[in-house]
C-alpha positions as CSV (number, residue, x, y, z in Angstrom):
1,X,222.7,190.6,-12.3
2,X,223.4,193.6,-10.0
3,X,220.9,195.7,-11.7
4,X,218.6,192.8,-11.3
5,X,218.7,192.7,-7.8
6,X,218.4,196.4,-6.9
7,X,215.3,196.1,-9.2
8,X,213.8,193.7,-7.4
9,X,214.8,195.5,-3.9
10,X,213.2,198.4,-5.4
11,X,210.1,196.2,-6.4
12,X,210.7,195.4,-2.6
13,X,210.4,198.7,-0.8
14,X,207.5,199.7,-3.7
15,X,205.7,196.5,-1.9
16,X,205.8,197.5,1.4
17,X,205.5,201.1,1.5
18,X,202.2,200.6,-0.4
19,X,201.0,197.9,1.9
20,X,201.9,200.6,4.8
21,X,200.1,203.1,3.2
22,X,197.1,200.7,2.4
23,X,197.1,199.6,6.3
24,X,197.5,203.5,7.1
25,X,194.3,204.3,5.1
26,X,192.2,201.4,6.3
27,X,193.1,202.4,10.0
28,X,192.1,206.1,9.0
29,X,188.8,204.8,7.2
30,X,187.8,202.6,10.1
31,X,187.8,205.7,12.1
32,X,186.1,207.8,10.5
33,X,183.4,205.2,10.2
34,X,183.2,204.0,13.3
35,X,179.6,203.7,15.0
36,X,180.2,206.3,18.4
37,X,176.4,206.8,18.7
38,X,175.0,205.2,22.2
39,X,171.7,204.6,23.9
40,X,171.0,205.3,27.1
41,X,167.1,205.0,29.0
42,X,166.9,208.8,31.2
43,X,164.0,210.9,32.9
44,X,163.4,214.0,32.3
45,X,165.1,216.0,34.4
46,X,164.3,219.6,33.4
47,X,162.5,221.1,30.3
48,X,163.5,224.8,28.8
49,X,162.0,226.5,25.6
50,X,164.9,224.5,23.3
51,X,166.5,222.1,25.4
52,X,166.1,219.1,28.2
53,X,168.5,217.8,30.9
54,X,167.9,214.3,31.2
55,X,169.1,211.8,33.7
56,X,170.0,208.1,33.2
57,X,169.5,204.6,35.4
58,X,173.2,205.9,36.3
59,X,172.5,209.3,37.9
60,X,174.7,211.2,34.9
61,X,173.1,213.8,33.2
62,X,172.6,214.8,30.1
63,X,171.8,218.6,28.2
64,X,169.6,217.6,24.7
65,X,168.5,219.6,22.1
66,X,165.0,218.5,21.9
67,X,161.9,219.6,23.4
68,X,158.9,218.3,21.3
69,X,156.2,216.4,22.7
70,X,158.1,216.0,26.1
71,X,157.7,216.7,29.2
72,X,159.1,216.4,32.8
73,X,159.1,213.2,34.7
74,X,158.9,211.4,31.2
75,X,161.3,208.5,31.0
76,X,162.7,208.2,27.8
77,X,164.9,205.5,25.6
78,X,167.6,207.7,23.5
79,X,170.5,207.1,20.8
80,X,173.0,209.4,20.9
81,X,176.2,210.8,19.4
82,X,178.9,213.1,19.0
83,X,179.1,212.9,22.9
84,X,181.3,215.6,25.0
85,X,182.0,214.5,28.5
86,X,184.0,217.1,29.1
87,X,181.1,219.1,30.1
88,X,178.7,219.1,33.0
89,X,175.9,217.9,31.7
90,X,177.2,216.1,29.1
91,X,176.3,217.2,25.7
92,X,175.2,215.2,22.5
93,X,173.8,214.9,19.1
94,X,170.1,212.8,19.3
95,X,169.8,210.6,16.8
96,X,166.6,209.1,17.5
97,X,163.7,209.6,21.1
98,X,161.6,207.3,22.1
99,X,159.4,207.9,24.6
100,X,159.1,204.9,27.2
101,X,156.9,206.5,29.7
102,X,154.8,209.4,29.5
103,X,153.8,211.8,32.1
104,X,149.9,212.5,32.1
105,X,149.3,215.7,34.2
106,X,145.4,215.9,35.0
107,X,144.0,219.5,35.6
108,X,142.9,219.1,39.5
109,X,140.1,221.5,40.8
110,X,140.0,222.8,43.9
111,X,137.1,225.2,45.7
112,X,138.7,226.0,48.4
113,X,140.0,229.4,49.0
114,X,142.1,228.5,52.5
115,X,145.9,230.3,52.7
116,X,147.1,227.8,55.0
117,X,147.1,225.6,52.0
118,X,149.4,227.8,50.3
119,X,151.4,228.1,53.7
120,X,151.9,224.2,53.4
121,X,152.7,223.9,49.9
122,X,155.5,226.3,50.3
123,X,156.6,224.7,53.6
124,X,157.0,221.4,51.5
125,X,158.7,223.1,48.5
126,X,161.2,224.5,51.3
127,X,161.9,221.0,52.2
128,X,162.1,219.9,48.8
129,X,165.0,222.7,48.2
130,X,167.4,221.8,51.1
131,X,167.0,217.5,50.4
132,X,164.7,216.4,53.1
133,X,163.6,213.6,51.7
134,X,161.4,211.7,54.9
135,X,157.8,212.2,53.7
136,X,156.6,212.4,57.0
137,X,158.4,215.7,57.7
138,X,156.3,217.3,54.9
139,X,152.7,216.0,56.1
140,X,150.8,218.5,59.3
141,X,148.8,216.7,61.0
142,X,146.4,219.3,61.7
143,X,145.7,220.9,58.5
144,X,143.6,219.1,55.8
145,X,145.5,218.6,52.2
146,X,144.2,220.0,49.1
147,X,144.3,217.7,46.1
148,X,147.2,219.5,45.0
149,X,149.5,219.0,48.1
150,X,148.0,215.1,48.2
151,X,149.2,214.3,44.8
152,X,152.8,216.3,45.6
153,X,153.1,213.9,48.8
154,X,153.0,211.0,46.3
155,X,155.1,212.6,43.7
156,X,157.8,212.9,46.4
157,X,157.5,209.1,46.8
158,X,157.7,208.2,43.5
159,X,160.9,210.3,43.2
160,X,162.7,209.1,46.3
161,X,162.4,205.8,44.7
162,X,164.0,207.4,41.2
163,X,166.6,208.6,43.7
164,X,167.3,205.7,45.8
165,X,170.1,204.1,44.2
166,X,170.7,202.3,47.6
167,X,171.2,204.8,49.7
168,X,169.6,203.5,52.7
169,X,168.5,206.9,54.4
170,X,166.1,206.7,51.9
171,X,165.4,203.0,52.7
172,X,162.9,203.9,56.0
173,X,161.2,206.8,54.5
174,X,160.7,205.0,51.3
175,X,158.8,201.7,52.6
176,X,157.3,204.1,55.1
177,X,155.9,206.6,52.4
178,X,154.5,203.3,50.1
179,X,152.5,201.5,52.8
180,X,151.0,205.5,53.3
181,X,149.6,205.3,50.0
182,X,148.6,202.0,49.8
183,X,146.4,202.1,53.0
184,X,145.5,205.7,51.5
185,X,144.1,204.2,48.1
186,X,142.3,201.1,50.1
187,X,142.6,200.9,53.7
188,X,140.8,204.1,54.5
189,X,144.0,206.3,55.3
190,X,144.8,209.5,54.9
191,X,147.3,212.1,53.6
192,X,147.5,215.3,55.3
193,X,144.1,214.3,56.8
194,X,142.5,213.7,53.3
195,X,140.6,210.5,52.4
196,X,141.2,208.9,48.8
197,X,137.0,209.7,48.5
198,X,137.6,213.1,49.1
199,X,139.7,213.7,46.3
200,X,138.6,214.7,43.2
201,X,138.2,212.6,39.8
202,X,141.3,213.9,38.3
203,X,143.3,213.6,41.7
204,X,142.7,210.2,42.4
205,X,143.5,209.0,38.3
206,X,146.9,210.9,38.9
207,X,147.5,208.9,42.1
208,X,146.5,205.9,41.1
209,X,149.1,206.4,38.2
210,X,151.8,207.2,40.3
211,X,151.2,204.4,42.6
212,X,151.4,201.9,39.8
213,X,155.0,203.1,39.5
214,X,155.6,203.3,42.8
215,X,154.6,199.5,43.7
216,X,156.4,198.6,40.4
217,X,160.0,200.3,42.0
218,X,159.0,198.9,45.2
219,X,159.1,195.0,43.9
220,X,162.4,195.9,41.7
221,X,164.0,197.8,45.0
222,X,162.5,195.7,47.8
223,X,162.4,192.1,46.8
224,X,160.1,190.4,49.2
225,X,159.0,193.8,50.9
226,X,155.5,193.8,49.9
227,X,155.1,189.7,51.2
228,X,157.2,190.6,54.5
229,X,155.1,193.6,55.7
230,X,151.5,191.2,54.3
231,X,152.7,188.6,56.6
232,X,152.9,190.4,59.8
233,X,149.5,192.9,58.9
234,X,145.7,192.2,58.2
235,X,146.1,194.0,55.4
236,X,147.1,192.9,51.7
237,X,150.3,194.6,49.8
238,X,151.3,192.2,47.4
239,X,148.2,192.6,44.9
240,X,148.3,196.4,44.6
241,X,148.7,195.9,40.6
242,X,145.1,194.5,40.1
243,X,143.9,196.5,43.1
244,X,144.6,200.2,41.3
245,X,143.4,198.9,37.6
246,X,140.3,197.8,39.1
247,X,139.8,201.2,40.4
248,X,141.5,203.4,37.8
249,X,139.0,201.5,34.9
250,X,136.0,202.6,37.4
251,X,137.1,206.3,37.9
252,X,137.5,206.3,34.5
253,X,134.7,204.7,33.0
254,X,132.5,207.1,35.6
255,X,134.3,210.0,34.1
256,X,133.8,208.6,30.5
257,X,129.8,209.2,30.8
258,X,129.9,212.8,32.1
259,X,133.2,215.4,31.6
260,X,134.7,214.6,27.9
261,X,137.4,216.2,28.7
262,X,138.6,214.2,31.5
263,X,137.8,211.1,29.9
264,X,140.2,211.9,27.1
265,X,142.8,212.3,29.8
266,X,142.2,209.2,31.8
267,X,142.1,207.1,28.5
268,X,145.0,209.2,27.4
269,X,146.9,208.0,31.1
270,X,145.6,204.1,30.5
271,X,147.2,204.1,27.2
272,X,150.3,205.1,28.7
273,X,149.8,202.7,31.7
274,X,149.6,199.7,29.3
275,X,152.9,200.5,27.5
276,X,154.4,201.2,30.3
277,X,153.4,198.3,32.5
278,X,152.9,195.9,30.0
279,X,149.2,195.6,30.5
280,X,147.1,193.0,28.6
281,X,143.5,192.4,27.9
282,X,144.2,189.2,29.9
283,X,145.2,191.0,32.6
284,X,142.0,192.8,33.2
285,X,140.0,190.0,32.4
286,X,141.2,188.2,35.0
287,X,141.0,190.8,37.5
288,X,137.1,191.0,36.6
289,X,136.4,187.2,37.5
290,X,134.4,188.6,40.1
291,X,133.4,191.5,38.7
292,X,132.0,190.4,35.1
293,X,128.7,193.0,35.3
294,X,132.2,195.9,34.8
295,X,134.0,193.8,32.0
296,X,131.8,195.5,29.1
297,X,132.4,199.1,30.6
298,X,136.1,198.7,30.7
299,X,136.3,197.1,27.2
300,X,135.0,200.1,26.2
301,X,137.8,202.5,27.5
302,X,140.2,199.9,26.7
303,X,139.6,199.8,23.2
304,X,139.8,203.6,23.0
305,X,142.5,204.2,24.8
C-alpha cells in the first residue's frame, strides 16, 4: 500500500513538473513569436546615399535603411520592426514602404542674372537656420522674387503647418502666410513683389501643389478659419480646393500642347494630387459646370495621369 502511494506521488510530481515545463515552453514560444513590428505615417525628414530620417504625426524621428524612389518632403506609411529606442533617432527594421504622398519637384527657369536674388535667398536660408519661422520676416519689400525664392516662401508655409503641433507662435504667422498665398494665386497679390502671372509654368504647378496641402492643413488645424476670415472680407477662402484644380488642369493642359517634358511632370504631380487628396472624376466635373468648353481638355490629362 505504501509503495502504492509513493507511486502515485511520484506520478504526482511527474504531472506537474511537466505541466510546468509545458507552461514554461509555451510562454518562451509566445515570445519568440510575438508580432513587435509597428506602423507609423512620417515625412521625410532627410535623405543620404543609404539611409532616410523620417518624422512621424508625433514629432519622433526615425533613421531607415531605405532610400529608393524617395525623396524629401514625401510622407510616407511604414511597418516596422526590430525597433531600438534607445537611440536618437530611433532605429528599425522596414518591413514594408508605402508612399502616401509624393513630392513632385518641377525644374523652374529663371533668366535673370540679378545677385540680389542670391543675396535674398541666403538671407532667407539664414532665417531658416536660427527658427524664425514668421513668413513675413523673410519677404523684402523692395526687391522682386525669383520663381525660386516665391516657391521657397510657400514651402516655408507648408512646413510651419507640418510643424505646428499647436504651438500658437506659429498660430499668427501661419493664418497670416495662407491668406498670402491665397490672394497670391487669385486676388492679384504678390510675393516678394511677384504676381502669380509672372511666374513661370513650372512655378505656378509647384505652388499650386503646395497650396492644395496647405488649405488641406489649414481646415484640419483651423476649423472654421477659412469661413471666419470669408465672412468679414470680399473675398472667398473656403472654395480654394476647386479654385486651384481649375487652374492646375489649365496650366497643365497649356503645357500638355507645347513642352513634353513639363507635361509629363504636371500629369506626374496630378496623379499624385488625386491619391493624395482623394480626387474624383466627379469632383472635376462638377467644378466644370460652368466651364464645360474645358471638360474634354482635362479628361484628357486625367486619363493619363
Amino acid at each position: 500500500m505504501k509503495n502504492r502511494v509513493d507511486y502515485l506521488k511520484l506520478g504526482l510530481v511527474i504531472l506537474v513538473f511537466g505541466f510546468v515545463l509545458f507552461f514554461i515552453s509555451y510562454l518562451f514560444y509566445q515570445n519568440l513569436t510575438k508580432d513587435t513590428s509597428k506602423s507609423i505615417t512620417a515625412t521625410v525628414k532627410y535623405k543620404a546615399d543609404d539611409y532616410i530620417i523620417v518624422e512621424d504625426v508625433n514629432n519622433i524621428e526615425y533613421k531607415l535603411n531605405v532610400t529608393d524612389d524617395i525623396d524629401e518632403h514625401d510622407v510616407l506609411s511604414i511597418v516596422i520592426d526590430d525597433i531600438d529606442d534607445d537611440v536618437s533617432p530611433i532605429t528599425a527594421n522596414v518591413k514594408s514602404i508605402d508612399i502616401v504622398s509624393k513630392t513632385i519637384n518641377f525644374t523652374i527657369e529663371d533668366n535673370k542674372e540679378d545677385n540680389t536674388n542670391e543675396n535674398i535667398t541666403n538671407d532667407i536660408d539664414d532665417a531658416k537656420n536660427n527658427n524664425i519661422t514668421s513668413t513675413e520676416e523673410t519677404i523684402p519689400n523692395t526687391t522682386t522674387y525669383s520663381d525660386e525664392e516665391v516657391v521657397s516662401y510657400v514651402r516655408n508655409i507648408d512646413n510651419n503647418l507640418d510643424n505646428y503641433n499647436n504651438d500658437s507662435s506659429l498660430a499668427s504667422s501661419i493664418k497670416s502666410g495662407f491668406v498670402t498665398v491665397i490672394d497670391f494665386l487669385f486676388y492679384d497679390g504678390t510675393i516678394g513683389n511677384k504676381t502669380f502671372k509672372e511666374l513661370s509654368s513650372a512655378a505656378k504647378l509647384q505652388v499650386l501643389s503646395m497650396a492644395l496641402a496647405i488649405d488641406s492643413k489649414i481646415e484640419e488645424y483651423f476649423p472654421n478659419y477659412k469661413e471666419e476670415i470669408s465672412t468679414t472680407s470680399s473675398r472667398i477662402y473656403t472654395n480654394i480646393k476647386e479654385k486651384v484644380m481649375e487652374v492646375y488642369l489649365d496650366i497643365t493642359v497649356s503645357v500638355c500642347q507645347d513642352n513634353s517634358e513639363l507635361c509629363n511632370s504636371a500629369k506626374e504631380g496630378l496623379s499624385n494630387l488625386k491619391s493624395s487628396f482623394s480626387l474624383t472624376w466627379n469632383f472635376i466635373k462638377d467644378i466644370a459646370v460652368d466651364n464645360i468648353d474645358k471638360l474634354k481638355d482635362w479628361y484628357e490629362v486625367w486619363r493619363e495621369s
